[in-house]
Structures are given as C-alpha cells and as structure tokens.
Coordinates of C-alpha atoms in Angstrom, one line a residue:
Chain A
X7 CA 70.6 -139.8 -100.8
X8 CA 70.0 -136.8 -103.0
X9 CA 71.6 -133.4 -102.2
X10 CA 69.1 -131.4 -104.3
X11 CA 65.6 -131.6 -105.7
X12 CA 64.0 -129.9 -108.8
X13 CA 60.5 -128.6 -108.6
X14 CA 58.5 -127.8 -111.7
X15 CA 55.3 -125.8 -112.1
X16 CA 54.2 -126.3 -115.7
X17 CA 51.2 -124.3 -116.6
X18 CA 49.5 -123.6 -119.9
X19 CA 51.5 -120.4 -120.6
X20 CA 54.8 -120.9 -118.8
X21 CA 57.1 -123.4 -117.1
X22 CA 58.8 -122.5 -113.8
X23 CA 61.6 -124.5 -112.2
X24 CA 63.2 -124.3 -108.8
X25 CA 66.3 -126.0 -107.5
X26 CA 66.2 -126.6 -103.8
X27 CA 68.5 -128.3 -101.2
X28 CA 67.4 -131.2 -99.0
X29 CA 65.8 -128.8 -96.6
X30 CA 63.7 -127.1 -99.2
X31 CA 65.8 -124.0 -99.4
X32 CA 65.5 -122.6 -102.9
X33 CA 68.9 -122.0 -104.5
X34 CA 67.8 -121.1 -108.1
X35 CA 64.6 -120.3 -109.9
X36 CA 63.8 -119.8 -113.6
X37 CA 60.9 -119.5 -116.0
X38 CA 60.7 -120.7 -119.6
X39 CA 58.0 -121.5 -122.3
X40 CA 54.8 -123.5 -121.8
X41 CA 54.7 -127.0 -120.3
X42 CA 51.1 -127.8 -120.8
X43 CA 50.8 -131.6 -121.4
X44 CA 48.5 -131.0 -124.3
X45 CA 51.6 -129.5 -126.1
X46 CA 53.9 -131.8 -127.9
X47 CA 56.0 -133.9 -125.6
X48 CA 59.3 -132.8 -127.0
X49 CA 58.3 -129.1 -126.7
X50 CA 57.3 -129.7 -123.1
X51 CA 60.5 -131.6 -122.4
X52 CA 62.5 -128.7 -123.9
X53 CA 60.7 -126.1 -121.7
X54 CA 61.3 -128.2 -118.6
X55 CA 65.0 -128.7 -119.5
X56 CA 65.6 -125.1 -120.3
X57 CA 64.0 -123.9 -117.0
X58 CA 65.8 -126.5 -115.0
X59 CA 69.2 -125.7 -116.5
X60 CA 68.6 -122.0 -115.8
X61 CA 67.7 -122.7 -112.2
X62 CA 70.9 -124.8 -111.8
X63 CA 73.0 -122.1 -113.4
X64 CA 71.6 -119.5 -110.9
X65 CA 72.7 -121.8 -108.1
X66 CA 76.2 -122.2 -109.8
X67 CA 75.6 -125.8 -110.9
X68 CA 76.3 -127.2 -114.4
X69 CA 73.7 -128.9 -116.5
X70 CA 75.4 -132.3 -116.0
X71 CA 74.1 -132.3 -112.4
X72 CA 70.6 -132.9 -113.7
X73 CA 71.2 -136.6 -113.9
X74 CA 71.7 -136.7 -110.1
X75 CA 68.7 -134.6 -109.2
X76 CA 65.2 -136.0 -108.9
X77 CA 62.3 -133.9 -110.2
X78 CA 58.8 -133.3 -109.0
X79 CA 56.3 -132.0 -111.6
X80 CA 53.0 -130.2 -111.2
X81 CA 51.7 -130.0 -114.8
X82 CA 48.5 -128.7 -116.2
X83 CA 46.7 -131.5 -117.9
X84 CA 48.8 -134.2 -116.4
X85 CA 45.7 -136.1 -115.3
X86 CA 45.0 -136.7 -119.0
X87 CA 46.3 -139.9 -120.3
X88 CA 49.6 -141.5 -119.5
X89 CA 51.8 -139.2 -121.4
X90 CA 54.0 -138.6 -118.3
X91 CA 56.0 -141.8 -119.1
X92 CA 56.8 -140.5 -122.6
X93 CA 57.8 -137.2 -121.0
X94 CA 60.0 -138.8 -118.3
X95 CA 61.8 -140.8 -120.9
X96 CA 62.9 -137.6 -122.6
X97 CA 64.4 -136.0 -119.5
X98 CA 67.7 -136.7 -117.7
X99 CA 66.4 -136.8 -114.1
X100 CA 67.1 -140.1 -112.2
X101 CA 63.7 -140.1 -110.6
X102 CA 60.5 -138.2 -111.5
X103 CA 57.1 -137.8 -109.8
X104 CA 54.1 -136.2 -111.5
X105 CA 51.0 -134.6 -110.0
X106 CA 48.5 -132.2 -111.7
X107 CA 49.2 -128.5 -111.1
X108 CA 46.2 -128.2 -108.7
X109 CA 48.1 -130.3 -106.1
X110 CA 51.2 -128.1 -106.0
X111 CA 49.0 -125.0 -106.0
X112 CA 47.1 -126.4 -103.0
X113 CA 50.3 -127.2 -101.2
X114 CA 51.7 -123.8 -101.9
X115 CA 48.5 -122.0 -100.8
X116 CA 47.6 -124.1 -97.7
X117 CA 50.8 -125.8 -96.6
X118 CA 49.8 -128.9 -94.7
X119 CA 46.5 -127.5 -93.5
X120 CA 43.0 -128.5 -94.6
X121 CA 41.0 -126.3 -97.0
X122 CA 40.0 -125.6 -100.5
X123 CA 41.6 -123.8 -103.4
X124 CA 40.0 -122.4 -106.5
X125 CA 42.3 -121.7 -109.5
X126 CA 40.6 -119.0 -111.6
X127 CA 43.0 -118.0 -114.4
X128 CA 43.0 -118.9 -118.1
X129 CA 41.5 -122.2 -117.0
X130 CA 39.6 -123.2 -113.8
X131 CA 39.9 -126.0 -111.3
X132 CA 39.2 -126.7 -107.6
X133 CA 41.1 -128.8 -105.1
X134 CA 40.0 -129.7 -101.5
X135 CA 42.1 -131.3 -98.8
X136 CA 40.1 -132.7 -95.8
X137 CA 42.0 -134.7 -93.2
X138 CA 44.9 -135.2 -95.7
X139 CA 42.5 -136.5 -98.4
X140 CA 42.6 -134.7 -101.7
X141 CA 39.7 -134.1 -104.0
X142 CA 39.9 -132.3 -107.4
X143 CA 37.1 -131.2 -109.5
X144 CA 36.9 -129.1 -112.7
X145 CA 40.0 -128.4 -114.8
X146 CA 38.7 -130.3 -117.8
X147 CA 39.9 -127.7 -120.3
X148 CA 38.5 -125.0 -122.4
X149 CA 36.3 -127.1 -124.8
X150 CA 34.0 -128.8 -122.3
X151 CA 35.0 -127.4 -118.9
X152 CA 36.8 -124.6 -117.3
X153 CA 33.6 -122.7 -116.5
X154 CA 34.3 -119.1 -115.3
X155 CA 37.8 -119.2 -116.5
X156 CA 39.3 -116.3 -118.5
X157 CA 39.2 -118.4 -121.7
X158 CA 35.6 -119.3 -121.3
X159 CA 34.6 -115.7 -120.3
X160 CA 36.4 -114.4 -123.4
X161 CA 34.7 -117.0 -125.7
X162 CA 31.3 -116.2 -124.2
X163 CA 31.9 -112.5 -124.9
X164 CA 32.7 -113.2 -128.6
X165 CA 29.6 -115.4 -128.9
X166 CA 27.4 -112.7 -127.3
X167 CA 29.0 -110.0 -129.5
X168 CA 27.9 -112.0 -132.6
X169 CA 24.4 -112.5 -131.2
X170 CA 24.1 -108.8 -130.6
X171 CA 25.5 -107.9 -134.0
X172 CA 22.9 -110.2 -135.6
X173 CA 20.1 -108.5 -133.6
X174 CA 19.4 -111.7 -131.6
X175 CA 20.4 -110.2 -128.3
X176 CA 20.5 -106.5 -127.4
X177 CA 23.6 -104.5 -128.3
X178 CA 25.5 -102.9 -125.4
X179 CA 28.5 -100.6 -125.3
X180 CA 30.6 -103.7 -124.6
X181 CA 29.4 -105.7 -127.6
X182 CA 29.9 -102.7 -129.9
X183 CA 33.4 -102.2 -128.6
X184 CA 34.3 -105.8 -129.2
X185 CA 32.8 -105.7 -132.7
X186 CA 34.9 -102.5 -133.4
X187 CA 38.0 -104.4 -132.3
X188 CA 37.3 -106.8 -135.1
X189 CA 36.8 -104.0 -137.6
X190 CA 33.1 -104.2 -137.4
X191 CA 33.2 -107.4 -139.4
X192 CA 31.8 -110.6 -137.8
X193 CA 33.8 -112.7 -140.3
X194 CA 37.0 -111.5 -138.6
X195 CA 35.8 -112.9 -135.3
X196 CA 35.3 -116.3 -137.0
X197 CA 38.7 -116.1 -138.6
X198 CA 40.1 -115.4 -135.1
X199 CA 38.6 -118.7 -133.8
X200 CA 40.4 -120.7 -136.5
X201 CA 43.7 -120.4 -134.7
X202 CA 42.9 -118.9 -131.2
X203 CA 44.1 -120.7 -128.2
X204 CA 42.6 -120.5 -124.7
X205 CA 44.9 -117.7 -123.7
X206 CA 43.8 -115.7 -126.8
X207 CA 40.2 -115.9 -125.7
X208 CA 41.3 -115.1 -122.2
X209 CA 42.7 -111.8 -123.4
X210 CA 39.1 -110.6 -123.7
X211 CA 38.2 -111.3 -120.1
X212 CA 39.6 -108.0 -118.7
X213 CA 37.1 -106.1 -120.9
X214 CA 34.2 -107.9 -119.2
X215 CA 35.5 -106.9 -115.8
X216 CA 36.1 -103.3 -116.9
X217 CA 32.7 -102.9 -118.5
X218 CA 31.0 -104.6 -115.5
X219 CA 32.3 -101.9 -113.2
X220 CA 30.6 -99.3 -115.5
X221 CA 27.3 -101.2 -115.4
X222 CA 27.3 -102.6 -118.9
X223 CA 24.4 -105.1 -118.9
X224 CA 26.2 -107.7 -121.1
X225 CA 29.3 -107.6 -119.0
X226 CA 27.1 -108.0 -115.9
X227 CA 25.2 -110.9 -117.4
X228 CA 28.4 -112.8 -118.3
X229 CA 30.0 -112.1 -115.0
X230 CA 26.9 -113.0 -112.9
X231 CA 26.7 -116.4 -114.7
X232 CA 30.4 -117.0 -114.1
X233 CA 30.0 -116.2 -110.4
X234 CA 27.1 -118.7 -110.3
X235 CA 29.4 -121.3 -111.9
X236 CA 32.1 -120.6 -109.3
X237 CA 29.5 -120.8 -106.5
X238 CA 28.1 -124.1 -107.8
X239 CA 31.6 -125.6 -107.9
X240 CA 32.5 -124.3 -104.4
X241 CA 29.3 -125.7 -103.0
X242 CA 30.4 -129.1 -104.4
X243 CA 33.9 -128.9 -103.0
X244 CA 33.8 -126.9 -99.8
X245 CA 33.4 -129.6 -97.1
X246 CA 31.6 -129.2 -93.7
X247 CA 34.0 -127.6 -91.2
X248 CA 36.2 -126.1 -93.9
X249 CA 37.7 -122.9 -92.7
X250 CA 40.1 -121.9 -95.4
X251 CA 39.3 -121.0 -99.0
X252 CA 42.1 -119.6 -101.3
X253 CA 41.3 -118.2 -104.7
X254 CA 44.3 -118.3 -107.0
X255 CA 44.9 -117.0 -110.5
X256 CA 44.4 -113.7 -112.3
X257 CA 40.6 -113.6 -111.8
X258 CA 40.8 -114.4 -108.1
X259 CA 40.3 -110.9 -106.7
X260 CA 37.4 -110.3 -109.1
X261 CA 35.5 -113.3 -108.1
X262 CA 36.4 -113.0 -104.4
X263 CA 34.5 -109.8 -103.8
X264 CA 31.4 -111.2 -105.7
X265 CA 31.1 -114.5 -103.8
X266 CA 28.2 -115.2 -101.5
X267 CA 28.8 -114.7 -97.8
X268 CA 29.1 -118.4 -97.1
X269 CA 32.1 -118.6 -99.3
X270 CA 33.5 -115.1 -98.8
X271 CA 33.8 -115.7 -95.1
X272 CA 36.2 -118.5 -95.7
X273 CA 38.7 -116.5 -97.9
X274 CA 42.3 -116.5 -96.9
X275 CA 45.5 -115.3 -98.6
X276 CA 47.6 -118.1 -100.1
X277 CA 50.8 -118.9 -98.0
X278 CA 52.9 -119.4 -101.1
X279 CA 52.7 -120.0 -104.8
X280 CA 52.5 -123.3 -106.7
X281 CA 56.2 -123.5 -107.2
X282 CA 56.8 -123.2 -103.5
X283 CA 54.2 -126.0 -103.1
X284 CA 56.1 -128.2 -105.6
X285 CA 59.4 -127.6 -103.7
X286 CA 57.7 -128.8 -100.4
X287 CA 56.3 -131.9 -102.2
X288 CA 59.6 -132.6 -103.9
X289 CA 61.5 -132.6 -100.6
X290 CA 58.8 -134.9 -99.1
X291 CA 58.9 -137.3 -102.1
X292 CA 62.7 -137.6 -102.5
X293 CA 64.4 -136.8 -99.2
X294 CA 64.0 -139.3 -96.4
X295 CA 62.3 -137.4 -93.5
X296 CA 63.7 -137.9 -90.0
X297 CA 60.7 -136.5 -88.2
X298 CA 58.1 -133.9 -88.7
X299 CA 57.3 -132.3 -92.0
X300 CA 60.4 -131.9 -94.0
X301 CA 62.7 -130.7 -91.2
X302 CA 66.0 -132.3 -90.3
Chain B
X8 CA 26.0 -119.1 -174.6
X9 CA 26.5 -122.1 -172.2
X10 CA 24.7 -125.4 -172.8
X11 CA 25.0 -126.6 -169.2
X12 CA 25.5 -125.4 -165.7
X13 CA 27.1 -127.0 -162.7
X14 CA 25.6 -126.5 -159.3
X15 CA 27.5 -127.3 -156.1
X16 CA 26.2 -127.7 -152.6
X17 CA 29.3 -127.9 -150.4
X18 CA 28.6 -128.5 -146.7
X19 CA 30.7 -129.4 -143.8
X20 CA 30.4 -133.1 -144.3
X21 CA 29.8 -133.6 -148.0
X22 CA 29.9 -131.9 -151.4
X23 CA 27.1 -132.5 -153.9
X24 CA 27.2 -131.5 -157.5
X25 CA 24.4 -131.4 -160.2
X26 CA 24.8 -131.0 -163.9
X27 CA 21.8 -129.2 -165.5
X28 CA 20.8 -128.1 -168.9
X29 CA 19.9 -124.5 -169.8
X30 CA 16.4 -125.0 -168.6
X31 CA 17.5 -126.3 -165.2
X32 CA 16.7 -129.9 -165.9
X33 CA 19.1 -132.0 -163.9
X34 CA 21.1 -134.6 -166.1
X35 CA 23.5 -135.9 -163.5
X36 CA 24.1 -135.7 -159.8
X37 CA 26.9 -136.9 -157.5
X38 CA 28.1 -136.6 -153.9
X39 CA 31.7 -136.7 -152.7
X40 CA 33.8 -135.6 -149.6
X41 CA 33.5 -132.4 -147.6
X42 CA 33.8 -128.9 -149.3
X43 CA 33.7 -126.8 -146.2
X44 CA 35.8 -123.7 -146.9
X45 CA 37.5 -124.1 -143.6
X46 CA 39.1 -127.2 -145.1
X47 CA 42.3 -126.8 -147.0
X48 CA 41.7 -125.3 -150.4
X49 CA 43.2 -128.1 -152.4
X50 CA 41.1 -130.7 -150.5
X51 CA 37.9 -128.6 -151.2
X52 CA 38.9 -128.3 -154.9
X53 CA 39.4 -132.1 -155.1
X54 CA 35.9 -132.8 -153.6
X55 CA 34.3 -130.3 -156.0
X56 CA 36.1 -131.8 -159.0
X57 CA 35.3 -135.3 -158.1
X58 CA 31.6 -134.6 -157.5
X59 CA 31.4 -132.6 -160.8
X60 CA 33.1 -135.2 -162.9
X61 CA 30.8 -137.9 -161.5
X62 CA 27.8 -135.8 -162.2
X63 CA 29.1 -135.3 -165.8
X64 CA 29.7 -139.0 -166.2
X65 CA 26.2 -139.8 -165.1
X66 CA 25.0 -137.5 -168.0
X67 CA 27.4 -139.2 -170.4
X68 CA 29.8 -136.3 -170.6
X69 CA 33.6 -136.5 -170.3
X70 CA 35.6 -134.5 -167.7
X71 CA 37.1 -132.3 -170.5
X72 CA 33.6 -130.6 -170.8
X73 CA 34.2 -128.9 -167.4
X74 CA 36.2 -126.2 -169.0
X75 CA 33.0 -125.2 -171.0
X76 CA 30.6 -125.3 -168.0
X77 CA 30.1 -122.4 -165.5
X78 CA 29.7 -123.4 -161.9
X79 CA 27.6 -121.9 -159.1
X80 CA 28.7 -122.7 -155.6
X81 CA 26.9 -122.6 -152.3
X82 CA 29.6 -123.3 -149.7
X83 CA 29.5 -123.5 -146.0
X84 CA 31.8 -120.8 -144.6
X85 CA 32.1 -119.0 -147.9
X86 CA 31.3 -115.7 -146.1
X87 CA 34.6 -116.1 -144.2
X88 CA 37.5 -114.3 -146.0
X89 CA 38.2 -114.2 -149.6
X90 CA 39.4 -117.7 -150.1
X91 CA 37.0 -118.2 -153.0
X92 CA 39.5 -116.7 -155.4
X93 CA 42.1 -119.2 -154.3
X94 CA 39.6 -121.9 -154.8
X95 CA 38.3 -120.7 -158.2
X96 CA 41.9 -120.6 -159.5
X97 CA 42.3 -124.4 -158.8
X98 CA 39.2 -125.3 -160.7
X99 CA 38.7 -125.7 -164.5
X100 CA 35.3 -123.9 -164.8
X101 CA 35.3 -120.9 -167.2
X102 CA 33.1 -118.9 -164.8
X103 CA 32.3 -119.3 -161.1
X104 CA 29.9 -117.6 -158.7
X105 CA 30.0 -118.2 -154.9
X106 CA 27.3 -117.7 -152.3
X107 CA 27.1 -119.1 -148.8
X108 CA 25.1 -122.3 -148.4
X109 CA 22.2 -120.6 -146.7
X110 CA 21.3 -118.8 -149.9
X111 CA 21.0 -122.0 -152.0
X112 CA 19.1 -123.6 -149.1
X113 CA 16.6 -120.7 -149.1
X114 CA 16.2 -120.8 -152.9
X115 CA 15.6 -124.6 -152.7
X116 CA 13.2 -124.4 -149.8
X117 CA 11.2 -121.3 -150.9
X118 CA 11.7 -120.9 -154.6
X119 CA 11.2 -117.3 -155.4
X120 CA 8.7 -116.5 -152.6
X121 CA 9.4 -114.5 -149.4
X122 CA 10.0 -116.3 -146.2
X123 CA 12.5 -117.5 -143.6
X124 CA 14.6 -120.7 -143.4
X125 CA 16.4 -122.0 -140.3
X126 CA 19.2 -124.5 -140.9
X127 CA 19.4 -126.7 -137.9
X128 CA 22.0 -129.4 -138.5
X129 CA 25.6 -129.9 -137.3
X130 CA 25.7 -126.1 -137.5
X131 CA 22.9 -123.5 -137.4
X132 CA 22.0 -120.4 -139.5
X133 CA 19.0 -118.4 -140.5
X134 CA 18.2 -116.6 -143.8
X135 CA 15.2 -114.4 -144.6
X136 CA 14.0 -113.1 -147.9
X137 CA 11.6 -110.1 -147.8
X138 CA 10.7 -108.4 -151.1
X139 CA 13.7 -110.1 -152.7
X140 CA 16.1 -108.7 -150.0
X141 CA 18.1 -111.4 -148.3
X142 CA 19.3 -111.2 -144.7
X143 CA 21.4 -113.9 -143.0
X144 CA 22.1 -114.3 -139.3
X145 CA 24.0 -116.9 -137.4
X146 CA 26.2 -119.5 -139.0
X147 CA 29.3 -118.3 -137.3
X148 CA 30.6 -121.7 -136.5
X149 CA 31.0 -124.1 -133.6
X150 CA 33.4 -122.1 -131.4
X151 CA 31.5 -118.8 -130.9
X152 CA 28.2 -119.4 -132.7
X153 CA 25.9 -122.1 -134.1
X154 CA 23.6 -122.0 -131.0
X155 CA 21.2 -125.0 -130.9
X156 CA 23.1 -126.9 -133.6
X157 CA 23.9 -130.5 -133.2
X158 CA 27.6 -129.8 -132.5
X159 CA 26.7 -127.3 -129.8
X160 CA 24.1 -129.6 -128.2
X161 CA 26.7 -132.4 -128.1
X162 CA 29.4 -130.2 -126.6
X163 CA 27.0 -128.9 -124.0
X164 CA 26.1 -132.5 -123.1
X165 CA 29.7 -133.4 -122.6
X166 CA 30.3 -130.3 -120.4
X167 CA 27.2 -131.1 -118.3
X168 CA 28.3 -134.7 -118.0
X169 CA 31.6 -133.6 -116.5
X170 CA 29.8 -131.1 -114.1
X171 CA 27.5 -134.0 -113.0
X172 CA 30.4 -136.4 -112.6
X173 CA 32.2 -133.8 -110.4
X174 CA 29.1 -133.4 -108.2
X175 CA 28.6 -129.8 -109.3
X176 CA 25.3 -130.4 -111.1
X177 CA 22.9 -133.3 -110.4
X178 CA 23.5 -136.7 -112.1
X179 CA 20.8 -138.0 -114.4
X180 CA 20.4 -141.2 -116.3
X181 CA 21.7 -139.3 -119.4
X182 CA 24.8 -138.0 -117.7
X183 CA 25.6 -141.4 -116.3
X184 CA 25.0 -143.0 -119.7
X185 CA 27.4 -140.6 -121.4
X186 CA 30.1 -141.1 -118.8
X187 CA 29.8 -144.8 -119.3
X188 CA 30.4 -144.4 -123.0
X189 CA 33.7 -142.8 -122.0
X190 CA 34.6 -145.8 -119.8
X191 CA 33.5 -143.9 -116.7
X192 CA 36.7 -141.8 -116.9
X193 CA 36.4 -138.0 -117.4
X194 CA 39.9 -137.9 -118.8
X195 CA 38.7 -139.8 -121.8
X196 CA 36.1 -137.1 -122.6
X197 CA 39.0 -134.5 -122.5
X198 CA 41.1 -136.7 -124.8
X199 CA 38.1 -136.8 -127.2
X200 CA 38.1 -133.0 -127.4
X201 CA 41.7 -132.9 -128.5
X202 CA 40.7 -134.1 -132.0
X203 CA 36.9 -133.9 -132.1
X204 CA 35.4 -131.9 -135.0
X205 CA 31.9 -130.4 -134.9
X206 CA 30.3 -133.5 -136.4
X207 CA 31.9 -135.6 -133.7
X208 CA 30.2 -133.5 -131.0
X209 CA 27.0 -133.6 -133.1
X210 CA 27.0 -137.4 -132.8
X211 CA 25.9 -136.9 -129.2
X212 CA 22.8 -134.8 -130.1
X213 CA 20.5 -137.8 -130.7
X214 CA 21.0 -139.0 -127.2
X215 CA 19.7 -135.7 -125.9
X216 CA 16.5 -136.0 -128.1
X217 CA 16.1 -139.6 -127.0
X218 CA 16.4 -139.0 -123.3
X219 CA 14.3 -135.8 -123.5
X220 CA 11.4 -138.0 -124.7
X221 CA 11.8 -140.2 -121.6
X222 CA 11.7 -137.1 -119.3
X223 CA 15.4 -137.0 -118.4
X224 CA 15.9 -133.6 -116.6
X225 CA 19.3 -132.9 -118.1
X226 CA 18.2 -133.7 -121.6
X227 CA 15.2 -131.4 -121.0
X228 CA 17.3 -128.6 -119.7
X229 CA 19.7 -128.7 -122.7
X230 CA 16.8 -128.9 -125.2
X231 CA 14.7 -126.2 -123.6
X232 CA 17.7 -123.8 -123.7
X233 CA 18.3 -124.7 -127.3
X234 CA 14.6 -124.1 -128.2
X235 CA 15.0 -120.7 -126.5
X236 CA 18.0 -120.0 -128.7
X237 CA 16.1 -120.9 -131.9
X238 CA 13.2 -118.8 -130.7
X239 CA 15.4 -115.8 -130.1
X240 CA 17.0 -116.1 -133.5
X241 CA 13.6 -116.5 -135.2
X242 CA 12.3 -113.4 -133.4
X243 CA 15.2 -111.5 -134.9
X244 CA 14.8 -112.8 -138.4
X245 CA 11.0 -113.4 -139.0
X246 CA 9.7 -110.1 -140.5
X247 CA 6.2 -108.6 -140.1
X248 CA 3.9 -110.3 -142.6
X249 CA 6.2 -113.3 -143.0
X250 CA 4.0 -116.3 -143.8
X251 CA 6.5 -119.1 -144.5
X252 CA 9.1 -120.6 -142.2
X253 CA 11.0 -123.7 -143.3
X254 CA 13.2 -125.6 -140.8
X255 CA 16.0 -127.5 -142.6
X256 CA 18.6 -130.0 -141.4
X257 CA 18.6 -133.0 -139.2
X258 CA 17.2 -131.3 -136.1
X259 CA 14.4 -129.6 -137.9
X260 CA 11.6 -131.9 -136.9
X261 CA 12.7 -131.9 -133.3
X262 CA 12.7 -128.2 -133.0
X263 CA 9.6 -127.7 -135.2
X264 CA 7.3 -129.4 -132.7
X265 CA 8.7 -127.5 -129.8
X266 CA 8.5 -123.9 -131.2
X267 CA 6.1 -121.3 -129.8
X268 CA 2.8 -121.0 -131.7
X269 CA 3.9 -117.7 -133.3
X270 CA 6.6 -119.6 -135.1
X271 CA 5.0 -123.0 -135.4
X272 CA 2.0 -121.5 -137.3
X273 CA 4.4 -120.4 -140.1
X274 CA 5.9 -123.8 -140.7
X275 CA 6.0 -125.1 -144.3
X276 CA 7.6 -128.0 -145.9
X277 CA 10.6 -127.1 -148.1
X278 CA 9.9 -127.2 -151.9
X279 CA 13.3 -128.6 -152.7
X280 CA 16.7 -129.1 -151.2
X281 CA 19.8 -126.8 -151.4
X282 CA 21.2 -128.5 -154.5
X283 CA 17.9 -127.8 -156.3
X284 CA 18.2 -124.2 -155.1
X285 CA 21.8 -124.0 -156.5
X286 CA 20.6 -125.3 -159.9
X287 CA 17.9 -122.6 -160.0
X288 CA 20.5 -119.9 -159.1
X289 CA 23.1 -121.3 -161.6
X290 CA 20.6 -121.1 -164.5
X291 CA 19.7 -117.6 -163.5
X292 CA 23.3 -116.5 -163.1
X293 CA 24.8 -118.0 -166.3
X294 CA 22.0 -118.5 -168.9
X295 CA 20.5 -115.3 -170.3
X296 CA 16.8 -115.2 -169.4
X297 CA 14.2 -114.4 -172.1
X298 CA 11.4 -113.5 -169.7
X299 CA 10.1 -114.8 -166.4
X300 CA 12.1 -116.7 -163.9
X301 CA 14.3 -119.2 -165.7
X302 CA 11.8 -120.3 -168.3
X303 CA 12.4 -120.1 -172.1

C-alpha cells in the first residue's frame, strides 16, 4: 500500500506536480517547464522529474522517495500515439497511469458530478461526463484543430492582417496596428511563422479581445467566428439534461459572456483546477478505497 | 560581354535551370531538387548547382564554364529576408540577380504585355503588370497565407474531417473517406501534422476536386470558399482596363471554370512557363540590348 501519490498536470507551457497523502491532502506543489507530449520525451521526463522533486522537497521528502510513489499523469497530447510507454520508462515511479489533460481538468472542475467542460486557452478541447461516461472532442492541435483557441485566433489575425495589407480585405485599426508591430513589413510576419509555436501565435489573441471591445470590425469578425466554433462544439457535446458547463482556460471569461442563452444558462464556476483533479484521480487509481469516493 | 546566361526557376518542390545563348535560345535544360529559400542555404545552392551543371552538360559545356555565366534567379520565398546574399556567396556565377518566382512566371505567361497572373499550386500568389509596373500580392506561405492553394485546401479538409468525426460538423462521404485513409483514428491525422510539409497537405487537394464533382457537400463547401478567396484576390489585383488573366499551377483549370464572369472573360492561356520567363529576363539583365526587347 502506498503512502503517497504524485499528480502531474502537464500542459503545453508548463508542468505542475502535486504530492498528496493517501487521503488526497496535498503536501507539496511545484511547477516547471513544459510537458507537452509533442516535446521530446527526455525533455518531458526532465520537466516531470524536476516538478516532482520540487513537490517532494516542499513536503520534506528526498528525491529517493520517488521510486516508492505512484504517479498519475494528465498530459496534453497524450492521446497521440503510444509515447507514454517511452516516457514511463524514463521515470522512477513504481507505477504510472496516463490520461489526457482534459480528463483531469474535468475532474477538477466538476468533481464526481455530470457536466461538460470547455478548455479555451492556447489550445481548445471539450470533455463531457454523462452518467460516469466520458466523451472528449476537439483538442487535435494547432495545425488542423483547436478552433477558437488563442493560437488559432492569433494565427487568423496575422492572416487577416496580410490580406488587409494586400488590399484583399479592408484595413481596420487592428490590422494596421498588427502590421506596425511587424515594422510595416509583411515579410517579417512570414519570418515570424518560420519558428513560431502555438503560444507565440496565442500572444496575439489579447489584441483581438481588446479591439473587439472598441468595435473594430476585423476583431469582431474573428471573435464572432470563434464564438460560432465554440457554439458548434458545445452543441455537439452538451447532452440532454446537462446542467453544468464550466469554461476553463484564459479565454473562458471572454467566450462565456458571448455564448448563446442555451449554453450561458448552464455556466458554473469550476470547483478546482486540473491539478486538483489529478490528485483526486491519483488517489482513486492507486489507493484502495474502503467505501465512498476516496474517503477512509 | 557574356556569351551565355543561366536562368533558374526555383520552386518549393523542384529547381529548374536553363542555359541560353545571348539571343535567349535555350541550349540546355535540367531539373533537380527543391530550391525554396526557406530550405537551408547549402541545400538550395546544391540544387541550383546540380541543375545548372546538368543544363550545361546538355549543351556540351563543362562545369568550369559556370564561373563565366551570369545567373538570373526566380525563387519561391525570395522576398523573405536577405538570404539571397548568403546564397550568391555559395555559387560560382560571376553575377547574379534575384526576383521572386511570381515575376518570372508573369514574364513567361504574358511576355511583355500587361495583365495579371494567379499562381494556384501548392502555394498561391498574384502578380499584376500595368504599364510596366509590377504589383505582387499573396504568396505569404502556408501558415498565414496561400489562401486557396493546394496546401491550404488539404489542411482545411483534414480539419473538417476531424470536426465531422467529432460530430461537430456533418459527416459526408468525403470526410469518411479521409478518416478511413488514416485508419479511422483521428490521432493518426494529428501524427501526420507533426512532420507534414505544405506539399503533403496539398496531396489531399485532388480528393476535394474529385468529390466536388460528385456533389459531396463538404467538398463543395471547401471549394466554394476557396473560389471566393481567389475572387477576392483577383478583385484586388485586376486593374481597370486589364484584358489578360492567366491562371497558372496545378489548380488553375479547376478554379478557371468556377470564376465569376468578370474574371472568366479575361482568361488567356500562358505564352510560356516560368523558366521561359526567367530566360527572357536573364537576357535582358545581362546582355546589352541594341534595340527592342532582347533582339539583336
């Protein structure tokens, strides 16, 4: 029987770890670099180890204890391929369990109740739980998915800026402002794309929100299309009888107020964050339950 | 005074070279690997050298002659940054001149007359010449430009396939067929994007054309949106009094028949290809003209 569990929330931009006791009480917490499974496996393993060791240190435990503590992972991109075995082999934990980060986010937001979460940050994804059955949609990444995410909003803004600069679409204050940021030279925007990662595109999303408030027509067009994308996805994932919808991620408040009444009326605050969800699931996975949900 | 000129048409997927005499008569021609300026400079230089040497060999000249022959380059992506100096330094030519590939394509298609070309292949770009004045729009690449290109069509198809597979958009025969190509597993499409280049996405464009003919609603939706993108760009670049519009690239015939009458009525066949245009411009650049356009 284990005395502790490690819970990992590994997103595209950071990796958070929590050490908890058998009752799910968090004793240490830490954050380190990215743990996106699209990153190289050894870099991910390093981030996970660093965050785990720091969480142990906060609880007064040494790194050697890791070999006695099972770890539960919620990782962005984990549903892609079988890289989790490669990753597990590089880590000291005696037992590991992997789910995609949407699952721990749902557990954190809804606890054990039914409902839907929409993750609207640098990427986008949706998870529903209906009578304990999980269903995930979206989350397919920046290149061919992640509609309405910060990265896709930012990329669309750059594309529209070039169209406006070429005289194909109308110029607005927003398109002119973005072009100025690139020194007025469209070639600089193309240079940007040679190395830009999703988060780099996502850094342009706040400009869209800001200019939309001021009535900029380009900002309004991009945001309206994104709200339609979120609405389409919610229509696909919100089940009959669903009473709880939590929007998570940096864009959540901006979309929340723009949703149609049928979705806005379901909105609830999240109970906890994804790391809290990972702790709950870690306890359930690795600590034998006497009765009830994780209580001794 | 030079006896010969080298003309280079360096696109994203191949590099073509022609050796011509002072009158623009082509003596040798060859094709080698890609010369896209986004590729590494030494790889580009290698492709250019290999194609040039092969063109010389066809004309019975040895590679040592290259140091006596000036070279005129039309390169995809040349308008991005100042990498052309780096490239010129790695090549044996005594003199070099660089333009972006749209310029040689326009010269090849229109000769010295006014008009507009639309390049609709793996990428997309537009060039107009009005009273000898050139104007280029588009051509900003796959990530934030190249609307209606094969690469963008293919990427849109994969995105729509995932939306259909998630139940967010309706399934069609096309979306089901694409999903089957990926073994029915959306994760495989995401794996594809980890390494896919524009040409890899472009390989899916023919399916859209094929299914559009059969009335598939998804194919029709993607193609209609692309035709609107082409139309918007043409409206921005076709000048009053323009009488000639040449569509170039693999998608040209497919868009040509779908254009609005105001653009379709301007369509002409191209006089020659981009390499022929590069030869014309090479002669004009490097051989002193007695009178007229390139004639002695």
